[in-house]
């Protein structure tokens, strides 16, 4: 994130240059889908929606469909919201169509899927496992990393089978679930390196930023340079448990913290926080690997890290590596979606990565972002304007250079 008070140095954005430039080419034009102009009222033709609008519509329908609701996902190719409706709920299906979404009939209700997740929690909370409801398959996606073997694998497999046919899918991951903190460059505390997620405005009006909660375990005081003077202090943090987020306030109340993400030579303005939608295309910025993109795979995911269980996360296929922790997950039209928590794999072979929802973190710490608060912002990367150009003093910018620093 950028903040004008901090000295700047030339941003080393070479990291993941091909990935960053390729993803930025997709990201920066803001090629948003337009509304199709469908008339109000019941229509058999789903509306064309941007991902953010689809998320809002999904939230409204979830609150009105009751037991007929079985999740929803965004069809990025057709730019439509697909809503799962339990078979036989014809009246509710009409409500979905009248709202402009496509209906997909399914067998498993959300209540049944959540009950299955509850069984996994009570019988198979094993380090190295995760689960989340996948609305595209109408099943629970259960993942085990490479450390889950022998009796633990047998226990997990037995629990999944006990949920019943058609309720869950069990997948093996080649990597190891871990939080993505490391030593290096970006924002530093106690020898650890993380990435700044989004600049925000704290409840008392002071400038602050969000990052991963597990990063706060390294220390209360954070610097923008390894071994440098502290520029921010942890105010609140949660990890493990019902989230992985921290609010860190800038020590200088005059710090300017713009609401934008540096993607390497250009910035993406962040206008507000938003809920994720399965199927949505998202972009991640981090201090190790720079810019990467992918899709949301599941919501309300539970991840059993070695340090403990974390619930309520977003599951994606976006890659990440140590040092990317806390970095920003956002959309091409400037919606703040998540903070990098952890996962398995890397940006060479891919893997699963989990993110703390920004909306949940903001509510918990009482902060605002983008249009919701003056000076709020989210800069996943460094210097003042995040341009990657050399500053007058020849130093790089900001603390959380997503993609800058130790590239």
Tab-separated table of C-alpha atoms in Angstrom:
chain	number	residue	atom	x	y	z
A	1	UNK	CA	0.000	0.000	0.000
A	2	UNK	CA	1.159	3.442	-0.561
A	3	UNK	CA	1.402	6.129	1.995
A	4	UNK	CA	3.117	9.435	1.292
A	5	UNK	CA	4.966	9.747	4.571
A	6	UNK	CA	7.263	6.810	3.942
A	7	UNK	CA	10.500	7.297	1.941
A	8	UNK	CA	10.419	5.676	-1.445
A	9	UNK	CA	12.854	3.550	-3.343
A	10	UNK	CA	12.685	2.142	-6.772
A	11	UNK	CA	10.125	-0.646	-6.878
A	12	UNK	CA	11.608	-3.875	-8.106
A	13	UNK	CA	8.587	-5.153	-9.969
A	14	UNK	CA	10.485	-7.713	-12.024
A	15	UNK	CA	9.014	-10.507	-9.957
A	16	UNK	CA	6.601	-12.546	-11.903
A	17	UNK	CA	7.019	-10.082	-14.732
A	18	UNK	CA	5.281	-12.233	-17.301
A	19	UNK	CA	2.452	-13.040	-14.916
A	20	UNK	CA	2.090	-9.455	-13.754
A	21	UNK	CA	2.050	-7.969	-17.241
A	22	UNK	CA	-0.260	-10.623	-18.581
A	23	UNK	CA	-2.716	-10.296	-15.742
A	24	UNK	CA	-2.536	-6.515	-15.807
A	25	UNK	CA	-3.469	-6.505	-19.469
A	26	UNK	CA	-6.696	-8.266	-18.515
A	27	UNK	CA	-7.229	-6.221	-15.410
A	28	UNK	CA	-6.617	-2.615	-16.260
A	29	UNK	CA	-8.973	-1.979	-19.191
A	30	UNK	CA	-11.942	-2.428	-16.818
A	31	UNK	CA	-13.748	-4.458	-19.424
A	32	UNK	CA	-16.910	-4.826	-17.403
A	33	UNK	CA	-19.999	-6.547	-18.714
A	34	UNK	CA	-22.928	-4.253	-19.354
A	35	UNK	CA	-26.526	-4.771	-18.394
A	36	UNK	CA	-28.518	-6.430	-21.143
A	37	UNK	CA	-31.437	-4.077	-20.785
A	38	UNK	CA	-33.928	-6.827	-20.084
A	39	UNK	CA	-37.325	-5.516	-19.097
A	40	UNK	CA	-38.565	-5.687	-15.528
A	41	UNK	CA	-40.730	-8.551	-14.445
A	42	UNK	CA	-40.597	-12.282	-15.007
A	43	UNK	CA	-38.348	-13.268	-17.869
A	44	UNK	CA	-36.925	-16.585	-19.015
A	45	UNK	CA	-33.716	-14.855	-20.109
A	46	UNK	CA	-31.216	-14.264	-17.284
A	47	UNK	CA	-29.705	-10.783	-17.057
A	48	UNK	CA	-26.144	-10.062	-18.040
A	49	UNK	CA	-24.392	-8.995	-14.832
A	50	UNK	CA	-21.019	-7.848	-13.634
A	51	UNK	CA	-19.604	-10.109	-10.922
A	52	UNK	CA	-20.185	-7.524	-8.192
A	53	UNK	CA	-23.822	-7.093	-9.189
A	54	UNK	CA	-24.238	-10.860	-9.300
A	55	UNK	CA	-22.895	-11.080	-5.753
A	56	UNK	CA	-25.414	-8.492	-4.554
A	57	UNK	CA	-28.256	-10.325	-6.276
A	58	UNK	CA	-27.162	-13.644	-4.767
A	59	UNK	CA	-27.191	-12.105	-1.286
A	60	UNK	CA	-30.739	-10.787	-1.780
A	61	UNK	CA	-32.038	-14.086	-3.130
A	62	UNK	CA	-30.387	-16.075	-0.327
A	63	UNK	CA	-32.402	-14.055	2.158
A	64	UNK	CA	-35.708	-14.527	0.360
A	65	UNK	CA	-35.684	-18.143	-0.840
A	66	UNK	CA	-35.533	-19.778	2.594
A	67	UNK	CA	-35.060	-23.550	2.496
A	68	UNK	CA	-35.235	-23.550	-1.310
A	69	UNK	CA	-31.870	-21.769	-1.489
A	70	UNK	CA	-28.937	-24.088	-2.218
A	71	UNK	CA	-26.194	-21.639	-3.154
A	72	UNK	CA	-25.288	-19.709	-6.288
A	73	UNK	CA	-22.364	-19.153	-8.615
A	74	UNK	CA	-21.303	-16.720	-11.308
A	75	UNK	CA	-20.996	-17.920	-14.899
A	76	UNK	CA	-18.150	-15.706	-16.079
A	77	UNK	CA	-18.479	-16.761	-19.723
A	78	UNK	CA	-22.157	-15.837	-20.036
A	79	UNK	CA	-21.996	-13.124	-17.317
A	80	UNK	CA	-24.973	-14.618	-15.492
A	81	UNK	CA	-25.839	-15.614	-11.928
A	82	UNK	CA	-26.834	-19.269	-11.575
A	83	UNK	CA	-28.942	-20.039	-8.492
A	84	UNK	CA	-29.388	-23.565	-7.128
A	85	UNK	CA	-32.998	-24.261	-6.145
A	86	UNK	CA	-34.047	-27.448	-4.358
A	87	UNK	CA	-36.179	-29.633	-6.624
A	88	UNK	CA	-39.905	-29.078	-6.360
A	89	UNK	CA	-39.689	-25.465	-5.157
A	90	UNK	CA	-41.406	-24.096	-8.260
A	91	UNK	CA	-42.643	-20.872	-6.679
A	92	UNK	CA	-39.168	-19.987	-5.538
A	93	UNK	CA	-37.784	-20.808	-8.966
A	94	UNK	CA	-40.137	-18.205	-10.453
A	95	UNK	CA	-38.809	-15.672	-7.956
A	96	UNK	CA	-35.252	-16.415	-9.088
A	97	UNK	CA	-36.143	-15.996	-12.756
A	98	UNK	CA	-38.033	-12.775	-12.148
A	99	UNK	CA	-34.923	-11.383	-10.428
A	100	UNK	CA	-32.869	-12.064	-13.551
A	101	UNK	CA	-30.929	-15.175	-12.503
A	102	UNK	CA	-30.786	-18.624	-14.037
A	103	UNK	CA	-32.352	-21.535	-12.118
A	104	UNK	CA	-30.523	-24.817	-11.625
A	105	UNK	CA	-32.406	-27.647	-9.929
A	106	UNK	CA	-30.411	-29.572	-7.294
A	107	UNK	CA	-30.945	-32.311	-4.707
A	108	UNK	CA	-28.923	-31.102	-1.725
A	109	UNK	CA	-30.303	-28.166	0.244
A	110	UNK	CA	-27.970	-25.675	1.871
A	111	UNK	CA	-29.134	-26.895	5.266
A	112	UNK	CA	-28.072	-30.444	4.376
A	113	UNK	CA	-24.704	-29.291	3.059
A	114	UNK	CA	-24.043	-27.197	6.169
A	115	UNK	CA	-24.999	-30.168	8.342
A	116	UNK	CA	-22.437	-32.234	6.447
A	117	UNK	CA	-19.800	-29.587	7.093
A	118	UNK	CA	-20.728	-29.768	10.773
A	119	UNK	CA	-20.098	-33.511	10.742
A	120	UNK	CA	-16.681	-32.968	9.182
A	121	UNK	CA	-15.874	-30.448	11.899
A	122	UNK	CA	-16.796	-32.848	14.708
A	123	UNK	CA	-15.310	-36.016	13.238
A	124	UNK	CA	-12.502	-34.972	10.894
A	125	UNK	CA	-10.809	-31.795	12.118
A	126	UNK	CA	-7.389	-32.973	11.025
A	127	UNK	CA	-4.446	-30.629	10.322
A	128	UNK	CA	-3.962	-30.414	6.576
A	129	UNK	CA	-7.637	-30.636	5.633
A	130	UNK	CA	-10.227	-28.155	4.414
A	131	UNK	CA	-13.821	-28.129	3.233
A	132	UNK	CA	-16.222	-25.724	1.571
A	133	UNK	CA	-19.577	-25.950	-0.188
A	134	UNK	CA	-19.141	-25.955	-3.979
A	135	UNK	CA	-22.423	-24.723	-5.489
A	136	UNK	CA	-21.339	-25.740	-8.986
A	137	UNK	CA	-21.395	-29.413	-7.979
A	138	UNK	CA	-23.959	-29.018	-5.158
A	139	UNK	CA	-21.515	-30.906	-2.931
A	140	UNK	CA	-18.991	-30.258	-0.186
A	141	UNK	CA	-15.459	-30.114	-1.585
A	142	UNK	CA	-13.129	-31.774	0.942
A	143	UNK	CA	-9.379	-31.392	0.400
A	144	UNK	CA	-6.505	-33.134	2.167
A	145	UNK	CA	-2.881	-32.072	1.763
A	146	UNK	CA	0.142	-34.343	1.474
A	147	UNK	CA	0.539	-34.685	5.265
A	148	UNK	CA	-2.813	-36.480	5.662
A	149	UNK	CA	-1.914	-40.168	5.419
A	150	UNK	CA	-2.481	-43.492	7.151
A	151	UNK	CA	-5.091	-43.512	9.920
A	152	UNK	CA	-5.874	-39.832	9.392
A	153	UNK	CA	-6.665	-40.386	5.722
A	154	UNK	CA	-8.791	-43.414	6.606
A	155	UNK	CA	-10.678	-41.329	9.183
A	156	UNK	CA	-11.297	-38.530	6.693
A	157	UNK	CA	-12.338	-40.894	3.920
A	158	UNK	CA	-14.702	-42.747	6.244
A	159	UNK	CA	-16.293	-39.496	7.423
A	160	UNK	CA	-16.850	-38.334	3.851
A	161	UNK	CA	-18.396	-41.654	2.867
A	162	UNK	CA	-20.636	-41.477	5.937
A	163	UNK	CA	-22.176	-38.245	4.683
A	164	UNK	CA	-23.951	-40.242	2.009
A	165	UNK	CA	-23.765	-40.574	-1.740
A	166	UNK	CA	-23.730	-37.309	-3.629
A	167	UNK	CA	-22.942	-35.122	-0.604
A	168	UNK	CA	-19.171	-34.593	-0.817
A	169	UNK	CA	-16.116	-34.934	-3.030
A	170	UNK	CA	-12.729	-35.849	-1.535
A	171	UNK	CA	-9.627	-34.435	-3.212
A	172	UNK	CA	-5.920	-34.888	-2.489
A	173	UNK	CA	-3.554	-31.911	-2.741
A	174	UNK	CA	0.122	-32.413	-3.548
A	175	UNK	CA	1.224	-29.513	-1.357
A	176	UNK	CA	0.956	-28.707	2.344
A	177	UNK	CA	-1.502	-26.264	3.887
A	178	UNK	CA	0.378	-23.426	5.543
A	179	UNK	CA	0.088	-19.747	6.165
A	180	UNK	CA	2.061	-17.681	3.682
A	181	UNK	CA	4.309	-15.637	5.983
A	182	UNK	CA	8.043	-15.572	5.420
A	183	UNK	CA	11.219	-13.578	5.946
A	184	UNK	CA	12.118	-11.101	3.210
A	185	UNK	CA	10.671	-7.815	1.988
A	186	UNK	CA	7.393	-5.825	2.027
A	187	UNK	CA	6.041	-5.281	5.563
A	188	UNK	CA	8.204	-6.617	8.352
A	189	UNK	CA	8.021	-7.544	12.007
A	190	UNK	CA	10.240	-9.823	14.053
A	191	UNK	CA	12.028	-11.205	11.015
A	192	UNK	CA	8.798	-12.108	9.238
A	193	UNK	CA	7.570	-10.679	5.949
A	194	UNK	CA	3.952	-10.262	4.916
A	195	UNK	CA	1.998	-8.131	2.457
A	196	UNK	CA	-0.244	-5.186	3.148
A	197	UNK	CA	-3.794	-5.882	2.079
A	198	UNK	CA	-5.919	-2.740	1.916
A	199	UNK	CA	-5.604	0.723	3.355
A	200	UNK	CA	-8.645	1.526	5.494
A	201	UNK	CA	-9.942	4.112	7.927
A	202	UNK	CA	-10.129	2.893	11.524
A	203	UNK	CA	-13.220	3.536	13.627
A	204	UNK	CA	-11.628	6.618	15.221
A	205	UNK	CA	-10.852	8.116	11.814
A	206	UNK	CA	-7.133	7.296	11.811
A	207	UNK	CA	-5.363	5.771	8.770
A	208	UNK	CA	-4.735	2.041	8.971
A	209	UNK	CA	-4.415	-1.091	6.873
A	210	UNK	CA	-5.653	-4.683	6.894
A	211	UNK	CA	-3.393	-7.699	6.643
A	212	UNK	CA	-3.511	-11.344	7.732
A	213	UNK	CA	-4.049	-12.074	11.418
A	214	UNK	CA	-1.331	-14.700	11.530
A	215	UNK	CA	1.170	-12.044	10.445
A	216	UNK	CA	0.531	-10.222	13.744
A	217	UNK	CA	2.079	-13.139	15.609
A	218	UNK	CA	5.485	-11.922	14.411
A	219	UNK	CA	5.215	-8.690	16.390
A	220	UNK	CA	3.113	-5.621	17.135
A	221	UNK	CA	5.290	-3.088	15.301
A	222	UNK	CA	5.661	-3.182	11.522
A	223	UNK	CA	8.133	-1.501	9.196
A	224	UNK	CA	8.290	-0.961	5.444
A	225	UNK	CA	11.938	-2.057	5.373
A	226	UNK	CA	13.627	-5.035	6.951
A	227	UNK	CA	15.206	-3.792	10.168
A	228	UNK	CA	13.745	-0.329	9.568
A	229	UNK	CA	11.933	1.991	11.956
A	230	UNK	CA	8.353	0.948	12.779
A	231	UNK	CA	5.671	2.874	10.889
A	232	UNK	CA	2.538	1.032	12.073
A	233	UNK	CA	1.255	-0.861	15.127
A	234	UNK	CA	-1.150	-3.789	15.396
A	235	UNK	CA	-4.460	-2.648	16.859
A	236	UNK	CA	-6.540	-5.844	16.580
A	237	UNK	CA	-5.843	-9.338	15.276
A	238	UNK	CA	-7.563	-12.707	15.003
A	239	UNK	CA	-5.966	-16.069	14.151
A	240	UNK	CA	-6.826	-18.909	14.345
A	241	UNK	CA	-10.595	-19.115	14.877
A	242	UNK	CA	-13.389	-17.289	13.045
A	243	UNK	CA	-11.032	-15.537	10.641
A	244	UNK	CA	-7.473	-14.512	9.787
A	245	UNK	CA	-7.191	-10.717	9.825
A	246	UNK	CA	-5.460	-7.828	11.576
A	247	UNK	CA	-6.013	-4.079	11.730
A	248	UNK	CA	-2.707	-2.178	11.829
A	249	UNK	CA	-2.769	1.589	12.418
A	250	UNK	CA	-0.187	3.977	11.017
A	251	UNK	CA	1.849	5.643	13.755
A	252	UNK	CA	1.710	9.008	11.976
A	253	UNK	CA	-1.943	10.201	11.888
A	254	UNK	CA	-1.071	12.409	8.892
A	255	UNK	CA	-0.243	9.390	6.745
A	256	UNK	CA	-2.116	9.430	3.450
A	257	UNK	CA	-3.387	5.965	2.621
A	258	UNK	CA	-5.040	5.947	-0.825
A	259	UNK	CA	-7.625	3.370	-1.745
A	260	UNK	CA	-5.867	1.633	-4.596
A	261	UNK	CA	-3.782	-1.409	-5.490
A	262	UNK	CA	-0.444	-1.107	-7.250
A	263	UNK	CA	-0.221	-3.746	-9.965
A	264	UNK	CA	3.205	-2.764	-11.220
A	265	UNK	CA	3.469	0.570	-12.959
A	266	UNK	CA	-0.254	1.278	-12.696
A	267	UNK	CA	-2.847	1.358	-9.939
A	268	UNK	CA	-6.365	-0.003	-9.626
A	269	UNK	CA	-8.700	2.255	-7.589
A	270	UNK	CA	-10.568	0.347	-4.889
A	271	UNK	CA	-14.093	1.677	-4.508
A	272	UNK	CA	-15.596	-0.589	-1.847
A	273	UNK	CA	-15.536	-4.003	-0.190
A	274	UNK	CA	-17.754	-6.753	-1.598
A	275	UNK	CA	-18.729	-10.361	-0.989
A	276	UNK	CA	-17.143	-13.025	-3.167
A	277	UNK	CA	-19.187	-15.148	-5.565
A	278	UNK	CA	-18.223	-18.655	-6.679
A	279	UNK	CA	-17.045	-18.516	-10.289
A	280	UNK	CA	-15.953	-14.882	-10.010
A	281	UNK	CA	-12.615	-13.877	-11.579
A	282	UNK	CA	-10.318	-12.317	-8.998
A	283	UNK	CA	-6.792	-10.910	-8.829
A	284	UNK	CA	-4.259	-11.260	-6.013
A	285	UNK	CA	-1.320	-9.001	-5.283
A	286	UNK	CA	1.468	-10.109	-2.949
A	287	UNK	CA	5.012	-9.148	-2.029
A	288	UNK	CA	6.543	-12.424	-3.236
A	289	UNK	CA	4.793	-13.283	-6.481
A	290	UNK	CA	3.256	-9.989	-7.597
A	291	UNK	CA	0.003	-10.193	-9.560
A	292	UNK	CA	-1.876	-13.441	-10.153
A	293	UNK	CA	-5.446	-14.247	-11.100
A	294	UNK	CA	-7.948	-17.074	-10.900
A	295	UNK	CA	-11.459	-17.974	-9.765
A	296	UNK	CA	-13.384	-18.275	-6.538
A	297	UNK	CA	-14.105	-21.972	-5.868
A	298	UNK	CA	-15.973	-21.947	-2.553
A	299	UNK	CA	-17.227	-19.783	0.300
A	300	UNK	CA	-17.279	-20.178	4.078
A	301	UNK	CA	-14.365	-22.584	3.845
A	302	UNK	CA	-12.852	-24.255	6.902
A	303	UNK	CA	-9.073	-24.783	6.861
A	304	UNK	CA	-7.195	-26.817	9.433
A	305	UNK	CA	-3.716	-25.250	9.549
A	306	UNK	CA	-1.002	-26.680	11.829
A	307	UNK	CA	-1.547	-23.612	14.064
A	308	UNK	CA	-5.281	-24.233	14.361
A	309	UNK	CA	-8.604	-24.174	12.530
A	310	UNK	CA	-9.796	-21.075	10.668
A	311	UNK	CA	-13.386	-20.746	9.449
A	312	UNK	CA	-15.276	-18.448	7.101
A	313	UNK	CA	-12.629	-18.234	4.353
A	314	UNK	CA	-12.852	-17.923	0.557
A	315	UNK	CA	-11.352	-20.828	-1.410
A	316	UNK	CA	-9.727	-20.075	-4.795
A	317	UNK	CA	-7.375	-21.519	-7.379
A	318	UNK	CA	-5.202	-18.375	-7.308
A	319	UNK	CA	-1.587	-19.224	-6.543
A	320	UNK	CA	0.407	-17.720	-3.662
A	321	UNK	CA	3.704	-18.282	-1.871
A	322	UNK	CA	5.338	-17.405	1.459
A	323	UNK	CA	5.430	-13.639	1.939
A	324	UNK	CA	2.148	-13.111	0.073
A	325	UNK	CA	0.180	-13.429	3.331
A	326	UNK	CA	-2.135	-10.511	3.949
A	327	UNK	CA	-2.012	-9.356	0.317
A	328	UNK	CA	-5.085	-8.069	-1.458
A	329	UNK	CA	-7.660	-10.068	-3.426
A	330	UNK	CA	-9.750	-7.808	-5.633
A	331	UNK	CA	-11.684	-7.535	-8.907
A	332	UNK	CA	-10.953	-5.680	-12.124
A	333	UNK	CA	-13.665	-3.136	-11.338
A	334	UNK	CA	-12.189	-2.175	-7.987
A	335	UNK	CA	-13.947	-4.341	-5.412
A	336	UNK	CA	-11.945	-5.466	-2.367
A	337	UNK	CA	-12.693	-9.150	-1.802
A	338	UNK	CA	-10.136	-10.795	0.478
A	339	UNK	CA	-6.830	-10.956	2.350
A	340	UNK	CA	-4.404	-13.795	1.588
A	341	UNK	CA	-4.444	-16.356	4.402
A	342	UNK	CA	-2.719	-19.542	3.253
A	343	UNK	CA	-3.004	-22.724	1.236
A	344	UNK	CA	-0.867	-25.250	-0.600
A	345	UNK	CA	1.248	-25.273	-3.730
A	346	UNK	CA	3.029	-22.340	-5.362
A	347	UNK	CA	2.941	-20.206	-8.491
A	348	UNK	CA	4.851	-22.817	-10.500
A	349	UNK	CA	2.591	-25.822	-10.020
A	350	UNK	CA	-0.531	-24.018	-8.717
A	351	UNK	CA	-2.587	-25.055	-5.739
A	352	UNK	CA	-5.389	-23.962	-3.410
A	353	UNK	CA	-5.301	-20.598	-1.655
A	354	UNK	CA	-7.670	-19.311	1.021
A	355	UNK	CA	-8.600	-15.706	1.744
A	356	UNK	CA	-10.156	-13.829	4.636
A	357	UNK	CA	-13.278	-11.963	3.381
A	358	UNK	CA	-12.685	-8.217	3.611
A	359	UNK	CA	-16.309	-7.511	4.513
A	360	UNK	CA	-16.084	-9.717	7.594
A	361	UNK	CA	-12.769	-8.203	8.673
A	362	UNK	CA	-14.057	-4.635	8.304
A	363	UNK	CA	-17.140	-5.405	10.360
A	364	UNK	CA	-15.094	-7.078	13.086
A	365	UNK	CA	-12.571	-4.243	13.487
A	366	UNK	CA	-14.994	-1.366	12.858
A	367	UNK	CA	-13.096	0.055	9.883
A	368	UNK	CA	-14.210	1.379	6.489
A	369	UNK	CA	-12.681	1.112	3.030
A	370	UNK	CA	-12.895	2.978	-0.265
A	371	UNK	CA	-16.058	5.049	-0.605
A	372	UNK	CA	-16.943	4.021	2.928
A	373	UNK	CA	-14.270	6.174	4.536
A	374	UNK	CA	-12.025	9.106	3.754
A	375	UNK	CA	-8.464	8.117	3.071
A	376	UNK	CA	-9.351	4.483	3.063
A	377	UNK	CA	-7.613	2.417	0.563
A	378	UNK	CA	-6.144	-0.655	-0.476
A	379	UNK	CA	-2.943	-0.640	-2.030
A	380	UNK	CA	-1.450	-3.901	-2.488
A	381	UNK	CA	1.791	-2.540	-3.341
A	382	UNK	CA	4.134	-0.082	-2.543
A	383	UNK	CA	5.070	3.357	-3.177
A	384	UNK	CA	3.081	6.488	-3.164
A	385	UNK	CA	1.287	6.180	-6.461
A	386	UNK	CA	2.370	2.592	-6.908
A	387	UNK	CA	3.864	3.499	-10.252
A	388	UNK	CA	7.063	1.559	-9.810
A	389	UNK	CA	8.991	4.668	-10.890
A	390	UNK	CA	11.969	5.978	-8.969
A	391	UNK	CA	11.115	8.547	-6.280
A	392	UNK	CA	13.179	11.708	-5.724
A	393	UNK	CA	15.115	10.112	-2.896
A	394	UNK	CA	15.708	6.953	-4.862
A	395	UNK	CA	13.928	4.732	-2.392
A	396	UNK	CA	11.037	2.476	-3.005
A	397	UNK	CA	7.628	3.001	-1.690
A	398	UNK	CA	5.620	1.647	0.739
A	399	UNK	CA	5.397	-1.003	2.989
A	400	UNK	CA	3.471	-3.484	1.324
A	401	UNK	CA	4.687	-3.649	-2.069
A	402	UNK	CA	2.683	-6.262	-3.674
A	403	UNK	CA	5.148	-7.563	-6.076
A	404	UNK	CA	7.943	-5.211	-5.188
A	405	UNK	CA	10.944	-5.747	-3.054
A	406	UNK	CA	12.483	-9.139	-3.023
A	407	UNK	CA	11.678	-9.924	-6.570
